[in-house]
Short mmCIF file of C-alpha atoms and ligand atoms in Angstrom, two decimals:
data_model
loop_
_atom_site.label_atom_id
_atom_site.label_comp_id
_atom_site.label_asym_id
_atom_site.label_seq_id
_atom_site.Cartn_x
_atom_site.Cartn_y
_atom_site.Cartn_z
CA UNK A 1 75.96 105.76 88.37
CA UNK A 2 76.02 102.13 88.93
CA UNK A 3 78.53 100.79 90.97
CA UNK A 4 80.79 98.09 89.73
CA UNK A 5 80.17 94.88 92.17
CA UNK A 6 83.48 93.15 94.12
CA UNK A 7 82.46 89.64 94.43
CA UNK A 8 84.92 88.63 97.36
CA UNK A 9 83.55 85.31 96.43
CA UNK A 10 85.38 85.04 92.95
CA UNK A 11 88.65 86.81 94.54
CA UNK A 12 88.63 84.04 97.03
CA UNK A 13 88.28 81.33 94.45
CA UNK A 14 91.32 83.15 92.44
CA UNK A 15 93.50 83.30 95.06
CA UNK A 16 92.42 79.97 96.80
CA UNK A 17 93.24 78.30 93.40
CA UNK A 18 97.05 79.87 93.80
CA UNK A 19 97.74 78.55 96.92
CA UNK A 20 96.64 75.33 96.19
CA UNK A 21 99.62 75.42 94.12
CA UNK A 22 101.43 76.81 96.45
CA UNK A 23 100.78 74.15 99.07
CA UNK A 24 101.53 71.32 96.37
CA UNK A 25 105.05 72.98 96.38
CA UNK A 26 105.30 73.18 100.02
CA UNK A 27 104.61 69.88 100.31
CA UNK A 28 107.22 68.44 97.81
CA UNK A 29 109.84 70.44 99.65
CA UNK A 30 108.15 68.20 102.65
CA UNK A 31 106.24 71.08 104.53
CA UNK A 32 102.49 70.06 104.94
CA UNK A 33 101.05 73.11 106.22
CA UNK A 34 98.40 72.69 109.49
CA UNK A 35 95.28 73.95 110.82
CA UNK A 36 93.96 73.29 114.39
CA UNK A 37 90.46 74.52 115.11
CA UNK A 38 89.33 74.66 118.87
CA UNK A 39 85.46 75.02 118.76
CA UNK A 40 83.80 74.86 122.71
CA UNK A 41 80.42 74.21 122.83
CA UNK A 42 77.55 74.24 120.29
CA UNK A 43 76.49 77.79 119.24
CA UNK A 44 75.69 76.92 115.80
CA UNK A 45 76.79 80.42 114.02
CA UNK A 46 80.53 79.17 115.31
CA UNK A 47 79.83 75.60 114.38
CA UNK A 48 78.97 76.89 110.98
CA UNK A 49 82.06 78.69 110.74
CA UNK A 50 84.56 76.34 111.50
CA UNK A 51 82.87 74.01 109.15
CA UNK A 52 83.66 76.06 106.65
CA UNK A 53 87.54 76.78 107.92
CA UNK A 54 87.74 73.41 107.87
CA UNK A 55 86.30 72.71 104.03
CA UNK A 56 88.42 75.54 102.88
CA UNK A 57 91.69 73.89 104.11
CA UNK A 58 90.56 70.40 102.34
CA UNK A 59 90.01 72.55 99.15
CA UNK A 60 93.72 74.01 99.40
CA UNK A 61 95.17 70.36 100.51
CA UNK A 62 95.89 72.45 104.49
CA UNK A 63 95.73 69.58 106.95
CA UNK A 64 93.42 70.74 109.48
CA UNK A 65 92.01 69.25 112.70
CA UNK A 66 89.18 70.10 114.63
CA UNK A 67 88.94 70.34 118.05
CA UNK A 68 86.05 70.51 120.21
CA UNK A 69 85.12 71.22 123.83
CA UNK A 70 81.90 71.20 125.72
CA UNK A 71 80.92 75.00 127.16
CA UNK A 72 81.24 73.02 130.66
CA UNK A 73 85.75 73.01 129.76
CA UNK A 74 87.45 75.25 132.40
CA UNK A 75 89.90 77.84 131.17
CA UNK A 76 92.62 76.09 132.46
CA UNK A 77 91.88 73.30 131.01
CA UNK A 78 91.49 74.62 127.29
CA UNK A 79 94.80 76.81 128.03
CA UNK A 80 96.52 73.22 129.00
CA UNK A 81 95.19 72.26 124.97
CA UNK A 82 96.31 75.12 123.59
CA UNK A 83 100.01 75.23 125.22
CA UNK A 84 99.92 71.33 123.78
CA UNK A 85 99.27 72.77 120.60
CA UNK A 86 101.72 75.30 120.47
CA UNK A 87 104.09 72.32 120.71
CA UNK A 88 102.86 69.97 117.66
CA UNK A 89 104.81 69.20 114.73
CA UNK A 90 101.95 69.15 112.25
CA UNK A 91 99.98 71.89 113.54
CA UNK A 92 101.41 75.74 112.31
CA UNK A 93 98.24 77.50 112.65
CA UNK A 94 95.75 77.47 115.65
CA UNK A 95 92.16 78.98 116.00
CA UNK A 96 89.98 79.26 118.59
CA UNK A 97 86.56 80.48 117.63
CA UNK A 98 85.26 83.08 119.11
CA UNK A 99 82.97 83.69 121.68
CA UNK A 100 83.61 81.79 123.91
CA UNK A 101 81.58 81.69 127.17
CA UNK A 102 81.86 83.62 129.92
CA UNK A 103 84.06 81.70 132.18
CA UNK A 104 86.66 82.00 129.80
CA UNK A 105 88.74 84.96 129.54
CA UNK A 106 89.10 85.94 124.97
CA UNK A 107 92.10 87.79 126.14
CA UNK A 108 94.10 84.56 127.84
CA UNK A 109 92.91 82.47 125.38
CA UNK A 110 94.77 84.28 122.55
CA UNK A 111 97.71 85.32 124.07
CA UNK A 112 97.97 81.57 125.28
CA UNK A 113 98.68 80.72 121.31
CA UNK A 114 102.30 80.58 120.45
CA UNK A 115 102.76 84.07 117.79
CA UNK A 116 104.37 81.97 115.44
CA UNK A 117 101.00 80.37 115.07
CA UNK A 118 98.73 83.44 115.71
CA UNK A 119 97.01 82.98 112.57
CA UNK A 120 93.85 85.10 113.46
CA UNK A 121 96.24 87.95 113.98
CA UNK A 122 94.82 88.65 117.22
CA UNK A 123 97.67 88.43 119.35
CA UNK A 124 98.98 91.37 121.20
CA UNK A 125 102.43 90.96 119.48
CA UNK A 126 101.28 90.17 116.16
CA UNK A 127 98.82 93.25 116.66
CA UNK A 128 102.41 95.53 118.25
CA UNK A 129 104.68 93.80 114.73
CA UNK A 130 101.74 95.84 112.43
CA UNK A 131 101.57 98.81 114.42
CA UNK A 132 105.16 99.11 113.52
CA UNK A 133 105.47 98.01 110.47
CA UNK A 134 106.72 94.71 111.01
CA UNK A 135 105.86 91.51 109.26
CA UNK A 136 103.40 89.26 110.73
CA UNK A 137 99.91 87.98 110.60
CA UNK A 138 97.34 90.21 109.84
CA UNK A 139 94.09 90.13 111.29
CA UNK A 140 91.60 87.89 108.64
CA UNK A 141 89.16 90.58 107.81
CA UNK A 142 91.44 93.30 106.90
CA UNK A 143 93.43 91.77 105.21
CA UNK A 144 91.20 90.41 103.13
CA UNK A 145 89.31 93.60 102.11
CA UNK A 146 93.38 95.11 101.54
CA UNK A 147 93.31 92.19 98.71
CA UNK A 148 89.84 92.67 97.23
CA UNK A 149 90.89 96.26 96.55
CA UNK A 150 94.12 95.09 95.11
CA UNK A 151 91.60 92.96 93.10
CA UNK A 152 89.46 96.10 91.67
CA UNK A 153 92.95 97.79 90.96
CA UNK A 154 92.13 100.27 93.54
CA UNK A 155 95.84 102.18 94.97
CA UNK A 156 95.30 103.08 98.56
CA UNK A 157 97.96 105.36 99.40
CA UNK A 158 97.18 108.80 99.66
CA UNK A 159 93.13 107.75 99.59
CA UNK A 160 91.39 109.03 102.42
CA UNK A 161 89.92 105.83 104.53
CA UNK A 162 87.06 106.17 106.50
CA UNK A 163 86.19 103.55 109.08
CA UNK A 164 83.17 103.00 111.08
CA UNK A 165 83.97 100.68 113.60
CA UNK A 166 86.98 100.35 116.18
CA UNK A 167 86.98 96.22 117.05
CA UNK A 168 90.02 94.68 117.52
CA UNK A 169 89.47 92.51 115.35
CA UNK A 170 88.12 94.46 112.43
CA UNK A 171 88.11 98.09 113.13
CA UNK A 172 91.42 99.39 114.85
CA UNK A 173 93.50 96.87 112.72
CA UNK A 174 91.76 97.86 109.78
CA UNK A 175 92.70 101.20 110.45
CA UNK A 176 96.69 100.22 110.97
CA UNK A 177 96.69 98.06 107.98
CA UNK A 178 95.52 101.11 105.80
CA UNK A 179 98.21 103.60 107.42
CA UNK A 180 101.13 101.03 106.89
CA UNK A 181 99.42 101.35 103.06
CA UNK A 182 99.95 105.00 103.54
CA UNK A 183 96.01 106.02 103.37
CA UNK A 184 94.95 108.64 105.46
CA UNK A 185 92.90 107.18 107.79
CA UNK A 186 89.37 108.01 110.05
CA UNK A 187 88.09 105.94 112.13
CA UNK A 188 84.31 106.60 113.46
CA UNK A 189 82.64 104.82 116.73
CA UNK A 190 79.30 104.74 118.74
CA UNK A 191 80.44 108.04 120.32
CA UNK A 192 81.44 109.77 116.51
CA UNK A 193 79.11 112.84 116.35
CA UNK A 194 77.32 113.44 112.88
CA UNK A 195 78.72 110.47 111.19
CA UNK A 196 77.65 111.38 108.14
CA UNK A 197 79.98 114.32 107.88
CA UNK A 198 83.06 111.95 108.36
CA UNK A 199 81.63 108.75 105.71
CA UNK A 200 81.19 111.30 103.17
CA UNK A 201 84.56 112.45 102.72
CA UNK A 202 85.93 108.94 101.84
CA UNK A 203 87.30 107.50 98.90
CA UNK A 204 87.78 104.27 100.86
CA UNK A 205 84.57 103.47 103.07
CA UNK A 206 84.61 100.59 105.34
CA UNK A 207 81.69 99.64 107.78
CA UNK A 208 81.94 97.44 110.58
CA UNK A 209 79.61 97.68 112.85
CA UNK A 210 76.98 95.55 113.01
CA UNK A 211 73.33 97.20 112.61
CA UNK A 212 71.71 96.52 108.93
CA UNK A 213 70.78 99.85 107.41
CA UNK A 214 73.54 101.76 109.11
CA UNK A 215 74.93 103.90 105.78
CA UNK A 216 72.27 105.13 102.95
CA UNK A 217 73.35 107.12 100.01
CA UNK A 218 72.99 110.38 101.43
CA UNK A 219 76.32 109.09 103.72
CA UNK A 220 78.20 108.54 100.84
CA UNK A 221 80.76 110.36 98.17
CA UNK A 222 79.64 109.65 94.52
CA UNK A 223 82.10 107.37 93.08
CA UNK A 224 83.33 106.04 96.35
CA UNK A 225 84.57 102.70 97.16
CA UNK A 226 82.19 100.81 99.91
CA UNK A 227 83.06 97.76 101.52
CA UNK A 228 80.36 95.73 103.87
CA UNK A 229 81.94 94.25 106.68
CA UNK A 230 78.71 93.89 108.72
CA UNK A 231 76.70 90.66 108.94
CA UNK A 232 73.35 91.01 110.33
CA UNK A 233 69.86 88.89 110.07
CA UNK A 234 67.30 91.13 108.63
CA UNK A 235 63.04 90.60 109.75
CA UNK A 236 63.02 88.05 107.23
CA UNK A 237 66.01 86.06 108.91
CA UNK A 238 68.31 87.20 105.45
CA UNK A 239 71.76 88.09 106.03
CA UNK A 240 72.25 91.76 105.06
CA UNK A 241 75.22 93.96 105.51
CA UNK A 242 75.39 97.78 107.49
CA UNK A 243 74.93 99.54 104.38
CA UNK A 244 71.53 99.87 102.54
CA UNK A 245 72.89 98.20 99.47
CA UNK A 246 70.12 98.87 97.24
CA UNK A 247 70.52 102.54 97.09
CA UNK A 248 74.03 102.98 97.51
CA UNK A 249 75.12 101.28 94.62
CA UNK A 250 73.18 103.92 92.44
CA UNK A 251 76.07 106.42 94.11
CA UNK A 252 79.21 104.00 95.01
CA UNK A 253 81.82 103.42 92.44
CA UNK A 254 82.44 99.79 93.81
CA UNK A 255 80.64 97.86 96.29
CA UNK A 256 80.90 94.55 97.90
CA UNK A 257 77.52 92.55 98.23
CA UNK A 258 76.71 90.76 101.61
CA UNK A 259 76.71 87.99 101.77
CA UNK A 260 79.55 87.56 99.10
CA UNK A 261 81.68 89.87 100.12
CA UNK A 262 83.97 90.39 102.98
CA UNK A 263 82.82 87.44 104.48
CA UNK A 264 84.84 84.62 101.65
CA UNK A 265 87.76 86.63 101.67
CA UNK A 266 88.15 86.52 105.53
CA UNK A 267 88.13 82.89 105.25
CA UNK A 268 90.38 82.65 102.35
CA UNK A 269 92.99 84.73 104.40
CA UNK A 270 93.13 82.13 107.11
CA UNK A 271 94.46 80.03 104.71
CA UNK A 272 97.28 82.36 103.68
CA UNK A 273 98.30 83.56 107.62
CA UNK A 274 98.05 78.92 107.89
CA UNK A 275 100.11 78.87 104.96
CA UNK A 276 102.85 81.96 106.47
CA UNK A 277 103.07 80.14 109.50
CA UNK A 278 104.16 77.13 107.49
CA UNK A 279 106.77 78.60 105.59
CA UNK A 280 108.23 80.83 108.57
CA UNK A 281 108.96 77.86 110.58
CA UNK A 282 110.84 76.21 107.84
CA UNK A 283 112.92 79.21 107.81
CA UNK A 284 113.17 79.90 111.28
CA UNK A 285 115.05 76.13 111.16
CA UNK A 286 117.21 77.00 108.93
P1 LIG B 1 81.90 94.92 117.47
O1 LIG B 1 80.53 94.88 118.04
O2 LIG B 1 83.04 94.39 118.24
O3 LIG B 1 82.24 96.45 117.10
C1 LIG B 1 81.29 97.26 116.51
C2 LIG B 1 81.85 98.66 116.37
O4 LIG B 1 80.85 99.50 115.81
C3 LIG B 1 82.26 99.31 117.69
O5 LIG B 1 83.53 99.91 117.55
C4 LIG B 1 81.17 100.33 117.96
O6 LIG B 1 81.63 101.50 118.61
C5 LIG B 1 80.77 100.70 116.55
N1 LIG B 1 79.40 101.25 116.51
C6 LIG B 1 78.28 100.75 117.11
N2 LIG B 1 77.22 101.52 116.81
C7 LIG B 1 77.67 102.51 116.02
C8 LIG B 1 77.04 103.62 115.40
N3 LIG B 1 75.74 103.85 115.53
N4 LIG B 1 77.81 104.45 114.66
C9 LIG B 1 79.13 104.21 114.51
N5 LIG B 1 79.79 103.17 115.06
C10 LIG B 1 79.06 102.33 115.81
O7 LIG B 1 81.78 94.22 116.05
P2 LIG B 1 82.87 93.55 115.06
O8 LIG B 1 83.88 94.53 114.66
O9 LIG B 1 83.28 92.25 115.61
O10 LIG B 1 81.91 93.24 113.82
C11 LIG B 1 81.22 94.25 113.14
C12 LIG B 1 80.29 93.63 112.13
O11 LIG B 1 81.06 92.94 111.16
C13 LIG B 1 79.31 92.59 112.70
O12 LIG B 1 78.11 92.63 111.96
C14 LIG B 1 80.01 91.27 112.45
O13 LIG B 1 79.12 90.20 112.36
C15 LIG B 1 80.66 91.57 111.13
N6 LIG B 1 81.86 90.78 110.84
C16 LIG B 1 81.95 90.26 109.60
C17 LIG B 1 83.06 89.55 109.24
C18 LIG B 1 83.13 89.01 107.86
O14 LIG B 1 84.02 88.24 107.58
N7 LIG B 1 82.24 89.41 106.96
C19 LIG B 1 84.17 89.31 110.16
C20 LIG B 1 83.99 89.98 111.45
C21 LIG B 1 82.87 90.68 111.76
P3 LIG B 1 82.19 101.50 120.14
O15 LIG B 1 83.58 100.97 120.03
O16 LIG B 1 82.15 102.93 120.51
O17 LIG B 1 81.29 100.61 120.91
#
């Protein structure tokens, strides 16, 4: 069998094209959704990403502004931006890209950003509102492999979900989102024994971990569903995924491509947590 290819790029473009329309209303009911982007320093993998945050909010009509910050900033100094943020009128959504360096603690950066504007989804109460259930932002990456698979048709409840990869910001809220869908859910980690035993067994299989060449066909279920998180720079400097696409897609049911993939729909969901926050504040005024 040859599996059937999810082109996250072509989901983003569907759904980026409704809420373009969706900001136009916004606007005429005089909410202009915002976008702040803190960037420090110049790794250029971040720089590239925040570029492209920051295209993908022109392309939606999102006001976005970018902020940047030599790696020399202090911590208190970006919290003191960050708190000013939390504050402004036109901003509903702030990012900082991650990492930063390593005078600066991740974890009081992000629980410096006001959860109404959490848009990453990495805040501990935004994280606490999906363990139980509770509306709020979902993490980017999740989320948008939840909507590719809405995409495909694909129910999840009842499916069993396998996940290599416990992150907080892919892994473990991967594995709530897909409970709250009412999957059954494993999640696998460096310290999983046999692996393979666990990967097989899913309809669902989701790999985040980071090291090209990680899942070959022998780890997966015929027919299964097999979504790429992974990003990784193969000897030829391409970007390649954690599963050996070539030969799992002879066995796989559906598979997303890397790059292609995962990677536009986490940036397209960005824009929907930006365009949440928007909308929630109007009605928290109310
Ligand atoms: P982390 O490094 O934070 O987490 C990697 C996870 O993989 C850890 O939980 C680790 O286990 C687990 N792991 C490591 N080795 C193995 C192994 N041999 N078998 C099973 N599990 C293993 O990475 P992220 O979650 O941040 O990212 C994962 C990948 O996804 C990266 O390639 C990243 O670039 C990519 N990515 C892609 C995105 C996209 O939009 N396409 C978005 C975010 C990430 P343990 O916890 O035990 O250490």
């Amino acid at each position: 069998m040859t599996a059937q290819l999810i082109s996250g790029k072509a989901v983003a473009k569907t759904k980026k094209e409704e809420m373009k329309a969706v900001v136009e209303n916004l606007k005429e009911q005089g909410i202009h959704p915002g976008l702040a982007v803190i960037l420090v320093g110049e790794n250029p993998a971040s720089m590239s990403y925040v570029k492209g945050k920051i295209k993908d909010c022109g392309e939606v009509g999102i006001h976005s502004e970018l902020i940047r910050f030599p790696d020399t900033i202090s911590e208190s100094e970006l919290l003191q931006a960050i708190r000013k943020l939390n504050e402004a009128n036109a901003i509903h959504g702030i990012l900082v890209q991650l990492p930063l360096p390593d005078h600066i603690s991740d974890r009081k950066v992000i629980e410096t950003i006001a959860p109404e504007k959490d848009v990453d989804g990495f805040h501990p109460i935004s994280l606490g509102k999906m363990m139980t259930n509770q509306e709020t932002f979902v993490p980017c990456t999740p989320a948008g492999i939840v909507e590719m698979l809405k995409a495909i048709g694909c129910p999840v409840a009842g499916k069993h979900v396998v996940i290599v990869g416990r992150s907080n910001i892919v892994g473990k809220p991967a594995g709530q989102l897909f409970l709250n869908l009412d999957a059954t859910v494993t999640t696998c980690h460096s310290k999983t024994k046999n692996l393979s035993q666990y990967t097989k067994q899913a309809d669902i299989l989701v790999v985040a971990v980071g090291r090209a060449g990680l899942i070959g066909a022998e780890d997966v279920k015929e027919g299964a569903v097999v979504i790429d998180v992974g990003m990784n720079r193969n000897d030829q400097g391409k970007l390649v995924g954690d599963v050996k696409f070539d030969e799992v897609k002879e066995k796989a049911g559906f598979i997303t491509p890397v790059p292609g993939g995962v990677g536009p729909m986490t940036r397209t969901m960005l824009l929907e947590n930006t365009i949440k926050a928007a909308k929630w504040l109007k009605q928290n005024e109310r």
